[in-house]
PDB file of C-alpha atoms and ligand atoms in Angstrom:
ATOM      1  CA  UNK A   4      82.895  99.343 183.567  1.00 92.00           C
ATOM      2  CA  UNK A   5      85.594  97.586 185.248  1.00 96.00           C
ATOM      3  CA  UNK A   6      83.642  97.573 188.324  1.00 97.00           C
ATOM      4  CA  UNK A   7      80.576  96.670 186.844  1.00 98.00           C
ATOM      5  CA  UNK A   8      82.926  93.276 185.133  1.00 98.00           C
ATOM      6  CA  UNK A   9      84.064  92.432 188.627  1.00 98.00           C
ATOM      7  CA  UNK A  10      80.573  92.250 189.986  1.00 98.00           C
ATOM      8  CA  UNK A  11      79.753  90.090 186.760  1.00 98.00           C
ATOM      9  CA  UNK A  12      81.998  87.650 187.496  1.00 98.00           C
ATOM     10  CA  UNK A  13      81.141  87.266 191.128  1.00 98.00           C
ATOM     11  CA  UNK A  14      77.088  86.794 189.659  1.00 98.00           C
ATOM     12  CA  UNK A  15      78.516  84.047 187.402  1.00 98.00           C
ATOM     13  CA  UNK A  16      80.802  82.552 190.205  1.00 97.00           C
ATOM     14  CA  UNK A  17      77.478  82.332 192.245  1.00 98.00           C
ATOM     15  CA  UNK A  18      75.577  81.107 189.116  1.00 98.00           C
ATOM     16  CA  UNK A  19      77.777  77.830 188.651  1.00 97.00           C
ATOM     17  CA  UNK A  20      77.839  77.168 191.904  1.00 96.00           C
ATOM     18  CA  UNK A  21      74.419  76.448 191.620  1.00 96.00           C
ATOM     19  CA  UNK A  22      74.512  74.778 188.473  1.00 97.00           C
ATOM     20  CA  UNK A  23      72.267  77.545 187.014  1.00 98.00           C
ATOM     21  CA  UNK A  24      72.131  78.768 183.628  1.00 98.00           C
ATOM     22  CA  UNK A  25      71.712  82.264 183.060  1.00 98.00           C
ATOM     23  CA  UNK A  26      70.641  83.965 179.742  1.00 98.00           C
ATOM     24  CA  UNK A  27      69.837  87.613 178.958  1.00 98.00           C
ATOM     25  CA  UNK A  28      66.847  88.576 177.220  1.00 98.00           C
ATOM     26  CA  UNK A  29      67.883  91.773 175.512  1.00 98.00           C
ATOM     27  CA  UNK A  30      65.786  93.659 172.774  1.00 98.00           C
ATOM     28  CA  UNK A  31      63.534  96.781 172.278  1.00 98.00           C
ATOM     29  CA  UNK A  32      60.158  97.889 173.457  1.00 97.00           C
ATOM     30  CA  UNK A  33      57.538  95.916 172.787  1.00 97.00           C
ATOM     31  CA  UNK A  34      59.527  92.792 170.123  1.00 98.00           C
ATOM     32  CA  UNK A  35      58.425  90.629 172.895  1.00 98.00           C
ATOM     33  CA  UNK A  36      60.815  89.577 175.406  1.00 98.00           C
ATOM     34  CA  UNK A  37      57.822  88.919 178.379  1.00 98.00           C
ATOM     35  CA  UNK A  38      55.595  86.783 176.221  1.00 98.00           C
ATOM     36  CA  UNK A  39      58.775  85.028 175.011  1.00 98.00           C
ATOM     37  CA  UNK A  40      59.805  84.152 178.406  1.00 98.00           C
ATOM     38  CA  UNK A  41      56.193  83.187 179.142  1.00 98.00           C
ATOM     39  CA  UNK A  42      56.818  81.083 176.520  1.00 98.00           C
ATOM     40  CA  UNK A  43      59.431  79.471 177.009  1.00 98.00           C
ATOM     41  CA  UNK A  44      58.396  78.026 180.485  1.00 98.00           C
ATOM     42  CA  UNK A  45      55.140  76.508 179.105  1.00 98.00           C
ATOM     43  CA  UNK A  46      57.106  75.095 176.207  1.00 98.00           C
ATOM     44  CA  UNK A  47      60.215  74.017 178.499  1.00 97.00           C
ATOM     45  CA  UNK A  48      56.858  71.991 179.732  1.00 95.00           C
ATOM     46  CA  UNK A  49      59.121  71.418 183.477  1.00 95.00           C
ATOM     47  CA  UNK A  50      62.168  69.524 181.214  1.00 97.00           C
ATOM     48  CA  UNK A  51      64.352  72.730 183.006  1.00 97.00           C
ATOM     49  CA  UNK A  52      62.907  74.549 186.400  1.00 97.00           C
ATOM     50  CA  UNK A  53      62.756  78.193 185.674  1.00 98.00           C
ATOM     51  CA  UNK A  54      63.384  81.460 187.831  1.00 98.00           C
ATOM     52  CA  UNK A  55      63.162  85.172 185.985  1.00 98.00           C
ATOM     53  CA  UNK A  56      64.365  88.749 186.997  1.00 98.00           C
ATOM     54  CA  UNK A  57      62.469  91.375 185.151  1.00 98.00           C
ATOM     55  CA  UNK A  58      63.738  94.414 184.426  1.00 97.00           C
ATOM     56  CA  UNK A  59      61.920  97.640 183.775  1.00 96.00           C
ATOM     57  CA  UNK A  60      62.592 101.680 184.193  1.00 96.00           C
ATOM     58  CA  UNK A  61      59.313 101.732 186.240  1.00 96.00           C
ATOM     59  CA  UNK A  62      56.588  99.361 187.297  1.00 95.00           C
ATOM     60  CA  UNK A  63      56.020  95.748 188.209  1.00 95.00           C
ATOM     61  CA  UNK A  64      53.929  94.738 185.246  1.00 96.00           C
ATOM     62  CA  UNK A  65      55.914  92.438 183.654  1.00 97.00           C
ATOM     63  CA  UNK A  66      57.082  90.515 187.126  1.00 97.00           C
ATOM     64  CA  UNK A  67      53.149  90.112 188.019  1.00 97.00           C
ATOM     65  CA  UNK A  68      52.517  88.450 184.281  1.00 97.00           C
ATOM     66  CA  UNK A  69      55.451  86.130 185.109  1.00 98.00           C
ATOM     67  CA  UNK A  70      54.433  85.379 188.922  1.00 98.00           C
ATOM     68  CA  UNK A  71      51.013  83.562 186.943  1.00 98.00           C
ATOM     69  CA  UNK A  72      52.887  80.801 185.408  1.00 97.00           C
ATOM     70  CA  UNK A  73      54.180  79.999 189.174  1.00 97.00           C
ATOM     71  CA  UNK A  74      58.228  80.362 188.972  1.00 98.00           C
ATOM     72  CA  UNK A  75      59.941  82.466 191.046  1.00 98.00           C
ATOM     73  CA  UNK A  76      60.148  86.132 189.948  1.00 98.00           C
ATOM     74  CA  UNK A  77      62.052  89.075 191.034  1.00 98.00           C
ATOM     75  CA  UNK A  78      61.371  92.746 189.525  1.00 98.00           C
ATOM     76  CA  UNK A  79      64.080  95.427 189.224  1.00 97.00           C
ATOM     77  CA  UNK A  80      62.843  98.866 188.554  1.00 96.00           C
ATOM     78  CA  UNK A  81      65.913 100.708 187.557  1.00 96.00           C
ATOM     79  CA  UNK A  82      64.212 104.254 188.179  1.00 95.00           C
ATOM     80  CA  UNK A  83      65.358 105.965 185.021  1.00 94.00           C
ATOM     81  CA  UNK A  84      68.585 103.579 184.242  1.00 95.00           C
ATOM     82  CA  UNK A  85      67.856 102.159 180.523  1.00 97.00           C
ATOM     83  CA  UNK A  86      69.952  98.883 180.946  1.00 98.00           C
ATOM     84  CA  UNK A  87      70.582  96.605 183.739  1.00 98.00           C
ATOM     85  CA  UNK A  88      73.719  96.301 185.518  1.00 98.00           C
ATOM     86  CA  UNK A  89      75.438  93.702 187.872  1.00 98.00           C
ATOM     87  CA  UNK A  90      75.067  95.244 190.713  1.00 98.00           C
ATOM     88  CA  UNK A  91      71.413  95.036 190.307  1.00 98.00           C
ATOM     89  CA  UNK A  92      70.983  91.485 189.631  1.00 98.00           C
ATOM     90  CA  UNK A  93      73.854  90.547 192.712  1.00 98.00           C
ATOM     91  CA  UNK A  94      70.776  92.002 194.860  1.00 98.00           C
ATOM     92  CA  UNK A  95      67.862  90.358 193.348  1.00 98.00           C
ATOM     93  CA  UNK A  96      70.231  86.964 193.239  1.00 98.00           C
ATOM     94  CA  UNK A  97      70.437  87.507 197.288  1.00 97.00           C
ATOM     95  CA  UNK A  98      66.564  87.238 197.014  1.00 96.00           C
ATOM     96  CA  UNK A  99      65.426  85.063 194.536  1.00 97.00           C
ATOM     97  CA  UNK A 100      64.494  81.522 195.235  1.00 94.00           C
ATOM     98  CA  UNK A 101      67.133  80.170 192.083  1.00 96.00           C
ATOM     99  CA  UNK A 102      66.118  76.224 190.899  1.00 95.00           C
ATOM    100  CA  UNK A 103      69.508  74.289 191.229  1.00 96.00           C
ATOM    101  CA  UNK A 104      70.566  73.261 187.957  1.00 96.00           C
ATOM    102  CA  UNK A 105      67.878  74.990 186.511  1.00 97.00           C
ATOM    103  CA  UNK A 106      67.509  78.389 183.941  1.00 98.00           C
ATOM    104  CA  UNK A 107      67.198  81.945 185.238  1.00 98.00           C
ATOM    105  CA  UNK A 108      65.854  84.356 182.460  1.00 98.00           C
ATOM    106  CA  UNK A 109      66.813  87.909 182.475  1.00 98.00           C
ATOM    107  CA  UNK A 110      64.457  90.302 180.860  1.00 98.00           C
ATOM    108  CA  UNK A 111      66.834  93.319 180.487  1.00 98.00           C
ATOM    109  CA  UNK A 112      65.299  97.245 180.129  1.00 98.00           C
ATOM    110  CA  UNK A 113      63.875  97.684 176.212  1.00 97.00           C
ATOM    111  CA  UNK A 114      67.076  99.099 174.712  1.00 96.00           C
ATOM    112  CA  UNK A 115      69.322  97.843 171.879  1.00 97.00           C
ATOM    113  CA  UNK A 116      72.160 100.034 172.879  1.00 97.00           C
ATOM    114  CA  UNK A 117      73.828 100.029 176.533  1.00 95.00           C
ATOM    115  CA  UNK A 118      72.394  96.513 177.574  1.00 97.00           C
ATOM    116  CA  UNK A 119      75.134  95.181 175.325  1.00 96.00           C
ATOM    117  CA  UNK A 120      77.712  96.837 177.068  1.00 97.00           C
ATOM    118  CA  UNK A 121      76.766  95.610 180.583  1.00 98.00           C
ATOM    119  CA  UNK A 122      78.268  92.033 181.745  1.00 98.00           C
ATOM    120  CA  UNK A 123      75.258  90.798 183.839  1.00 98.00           C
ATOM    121  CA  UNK A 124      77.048  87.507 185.020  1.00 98.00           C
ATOM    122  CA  UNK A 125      75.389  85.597 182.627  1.00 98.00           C
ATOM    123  CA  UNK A 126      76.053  82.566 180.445  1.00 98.00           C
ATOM    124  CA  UNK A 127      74.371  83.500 177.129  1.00 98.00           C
ATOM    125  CA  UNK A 128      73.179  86.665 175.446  1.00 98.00           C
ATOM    126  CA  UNK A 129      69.998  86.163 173.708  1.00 98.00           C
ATOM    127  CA  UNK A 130      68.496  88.983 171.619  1.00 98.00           C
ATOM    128  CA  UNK A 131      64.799  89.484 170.286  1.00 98.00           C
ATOM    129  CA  UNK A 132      63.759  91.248 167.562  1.00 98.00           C
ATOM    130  CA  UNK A 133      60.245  91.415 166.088  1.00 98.00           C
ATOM    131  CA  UNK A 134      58.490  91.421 162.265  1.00 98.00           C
ATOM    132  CA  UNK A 135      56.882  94.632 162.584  1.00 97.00           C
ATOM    133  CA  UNK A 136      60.609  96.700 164.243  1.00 96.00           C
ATOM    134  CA  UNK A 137      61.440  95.877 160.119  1.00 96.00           C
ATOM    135  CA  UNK A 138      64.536  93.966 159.141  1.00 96.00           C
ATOM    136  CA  UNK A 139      67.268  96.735 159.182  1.00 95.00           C
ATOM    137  CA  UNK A 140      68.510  96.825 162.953  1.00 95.00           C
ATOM    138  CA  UNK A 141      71.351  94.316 162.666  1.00 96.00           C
ATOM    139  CA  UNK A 142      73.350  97.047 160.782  1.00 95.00           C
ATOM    140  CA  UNK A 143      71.697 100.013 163.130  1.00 96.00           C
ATOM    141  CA  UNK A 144      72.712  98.217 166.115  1.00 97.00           C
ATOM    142  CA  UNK A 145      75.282  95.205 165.338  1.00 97.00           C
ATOM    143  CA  UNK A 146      77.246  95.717 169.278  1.00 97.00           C
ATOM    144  CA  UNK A 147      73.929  93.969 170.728  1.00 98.00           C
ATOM    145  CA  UNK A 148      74.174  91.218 168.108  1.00 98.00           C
ATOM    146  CA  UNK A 149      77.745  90.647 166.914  1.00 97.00           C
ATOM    147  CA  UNK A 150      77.774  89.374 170.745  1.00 96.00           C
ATOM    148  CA  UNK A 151      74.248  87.427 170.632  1.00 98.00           C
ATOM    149  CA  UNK A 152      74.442  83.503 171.504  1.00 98.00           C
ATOM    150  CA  UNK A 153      70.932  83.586 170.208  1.00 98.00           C
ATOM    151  CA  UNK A 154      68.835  85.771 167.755  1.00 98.00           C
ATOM    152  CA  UNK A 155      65.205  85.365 167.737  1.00 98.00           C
ATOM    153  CA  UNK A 156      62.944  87.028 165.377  1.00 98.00           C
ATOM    154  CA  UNK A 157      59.506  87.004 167.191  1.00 98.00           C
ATOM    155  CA  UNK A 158      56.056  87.702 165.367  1.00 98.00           C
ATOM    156  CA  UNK A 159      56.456  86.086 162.427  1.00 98.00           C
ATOM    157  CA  UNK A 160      52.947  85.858 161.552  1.00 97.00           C
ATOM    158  CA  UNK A 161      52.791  89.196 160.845  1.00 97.00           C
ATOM    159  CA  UNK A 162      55.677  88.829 157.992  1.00 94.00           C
ATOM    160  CA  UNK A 163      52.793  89.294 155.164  1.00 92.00           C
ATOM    161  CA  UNK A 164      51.848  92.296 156.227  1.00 92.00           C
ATOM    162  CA  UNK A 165      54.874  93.723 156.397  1.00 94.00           C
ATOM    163  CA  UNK A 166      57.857  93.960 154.767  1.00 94.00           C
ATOM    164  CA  UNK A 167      60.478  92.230 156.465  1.00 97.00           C
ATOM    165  CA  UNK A 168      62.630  90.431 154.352  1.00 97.00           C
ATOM    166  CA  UNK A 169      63.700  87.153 156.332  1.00 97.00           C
ATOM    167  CA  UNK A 170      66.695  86.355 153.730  1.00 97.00           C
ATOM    168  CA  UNK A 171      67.872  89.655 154.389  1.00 97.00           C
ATOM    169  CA  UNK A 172      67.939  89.607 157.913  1.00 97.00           C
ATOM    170  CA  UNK A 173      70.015  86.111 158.263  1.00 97.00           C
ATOM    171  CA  UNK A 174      72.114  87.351 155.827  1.00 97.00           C
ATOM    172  CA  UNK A 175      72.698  90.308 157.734  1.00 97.00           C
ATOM    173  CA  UNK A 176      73.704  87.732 161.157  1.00 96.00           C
ATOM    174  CA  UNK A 177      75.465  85.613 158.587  1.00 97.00           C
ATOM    175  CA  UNK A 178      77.300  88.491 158.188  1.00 97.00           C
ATOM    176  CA  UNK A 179      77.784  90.086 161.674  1.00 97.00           C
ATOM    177  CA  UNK A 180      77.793  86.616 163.753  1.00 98.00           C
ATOM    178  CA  UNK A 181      78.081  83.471 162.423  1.00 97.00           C
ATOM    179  CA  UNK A 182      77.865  81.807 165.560  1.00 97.00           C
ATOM    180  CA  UNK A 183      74.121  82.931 166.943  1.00 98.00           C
ATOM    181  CA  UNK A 184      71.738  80.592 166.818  1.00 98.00           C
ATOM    182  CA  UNK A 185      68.657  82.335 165.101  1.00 98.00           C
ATOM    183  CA  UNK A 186      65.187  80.970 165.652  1.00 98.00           C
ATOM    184  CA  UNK A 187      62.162  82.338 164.076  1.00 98.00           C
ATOM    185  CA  UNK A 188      58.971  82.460 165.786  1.00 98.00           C
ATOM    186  CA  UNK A 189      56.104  83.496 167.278  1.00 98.00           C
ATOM    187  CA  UNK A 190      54.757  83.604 170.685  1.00 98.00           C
ATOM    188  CA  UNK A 191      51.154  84.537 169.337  1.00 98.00           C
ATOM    189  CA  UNK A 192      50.876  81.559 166.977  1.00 98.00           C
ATOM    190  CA  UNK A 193      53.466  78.872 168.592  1.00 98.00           C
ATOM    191  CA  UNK A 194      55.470  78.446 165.364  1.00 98.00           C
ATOM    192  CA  UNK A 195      59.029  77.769 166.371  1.00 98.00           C
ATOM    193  CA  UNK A 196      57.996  77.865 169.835  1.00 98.00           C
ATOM    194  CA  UNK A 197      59.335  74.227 170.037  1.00 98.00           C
ATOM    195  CA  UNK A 198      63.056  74.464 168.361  1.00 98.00           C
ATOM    196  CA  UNK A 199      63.312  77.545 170.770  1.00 98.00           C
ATOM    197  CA  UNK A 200      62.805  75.429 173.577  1.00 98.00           C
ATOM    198  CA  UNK A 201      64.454  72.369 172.524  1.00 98.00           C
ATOM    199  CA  UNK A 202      67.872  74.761 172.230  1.00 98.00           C
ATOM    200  CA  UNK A 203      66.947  75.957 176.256  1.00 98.00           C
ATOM    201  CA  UNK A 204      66.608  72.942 177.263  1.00 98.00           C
ATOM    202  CA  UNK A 205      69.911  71.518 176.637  1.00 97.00           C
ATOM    203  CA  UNK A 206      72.089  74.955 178.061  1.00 97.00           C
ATOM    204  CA  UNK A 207      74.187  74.353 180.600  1.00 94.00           C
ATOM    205  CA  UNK A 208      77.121  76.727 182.527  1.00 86.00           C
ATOM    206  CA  UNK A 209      80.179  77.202 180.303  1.00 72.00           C
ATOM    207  CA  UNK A 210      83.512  78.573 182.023  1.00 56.00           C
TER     208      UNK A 210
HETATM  209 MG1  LIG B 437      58.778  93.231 179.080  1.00 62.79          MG
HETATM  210 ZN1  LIG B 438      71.423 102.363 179.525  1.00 62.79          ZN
END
């Protein structure tokens, strides 16, 4: 772990020498994290240029749904490893054609455990959590988001059909991690869509 810090800190080094704001996108299978960061780059609307590394155990699916909105995209296919480390996004930084001053997006594996433990080089840790996952994971996983900058709770147009309780869940971050930032949303309907952005927009690198 101490190696994988060292490497961190040499991505971050790199990161603010380009005046480039990194976040990673953490959160299970399928709560959303591609069609958020789809998202976000039509509703950053070019106020922030925008490059993405996608990470996945296996295939390029995710990259090639990026690559259509036009911004620079890099896939890592860990080949079995369920998280990300900084190793692997030194190499794809050596590659990937990074937007001074802009916002690189870091789609981690779909995991809510060892992704928190891994120091990417990033600036802020985002984490995305969906209606239908139900509204109980804060306590079954609080590592990933006692250390969230952001929490976003994607699909919410599905909340009357199931029975996530959104009072409980900010409680619950209320409780855990007063300082995330939670935005509710979804990328199907474009509720909160905008306050999401608005909050992107206006990152920049913290030492
Ligand atoms: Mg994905
Ligand atoms: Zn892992």
């Amino acid at each position: 772990m101490a190696a994988n810090d060292a490497v961190a800190t040499e991505n971050r080094r790199f990161l603010d020498g380009q005046a480039v704001v990194a976040l990673n996108v953490m959160g299970s299978p399928g709560a959303g994290k591609t069609s958020l960061i789809e998202n976000t780059i039509r509703w950053l609307n070019n106020r922030r240029c925008v490059a993405v590394i996608e990470g996945d155990i296996a295939t390029n699916y995710d990259a090639e749904r990026i690559a259509r909105t036009g911004v620079p995209v890099i896939q890592i296919a860990t080949g079995g490893e369920c998280h990300l480390d900084a190793a692997m996004i030194k190499q794809a930084l050596a590659d990937l054609d990074l937007p001074r001053g802009g916002i690189l997006l870091i789609e981690n594996v779909g995991n809510l455990v060892c992704p928190a433990e891994y120091d990417l080089g990033e600036h802020f840790r985002v984490v995305v959590a969906s209606v239908p996952e139900g509204d109980d994971k804060i306590e079954k996983y609080p590592a990933i988001y006692r250390r969230a900058d952001a929490v976003v709770v994607n699909k919410a147009d599905l909340a009357e059909m199931s029975d996530f309780r959104f009072d409980r869940f900010r409680m619950q971050i209320q409780n855990i991690n007063s300082y995330a930032s939670l935005f509710e949303l979804s990328c199907k309907t474009g509720e909160g869509l905008s306050a999401w952005a608005d909050w992107i927009a206006q990152l920049r690198c913290r030492n």
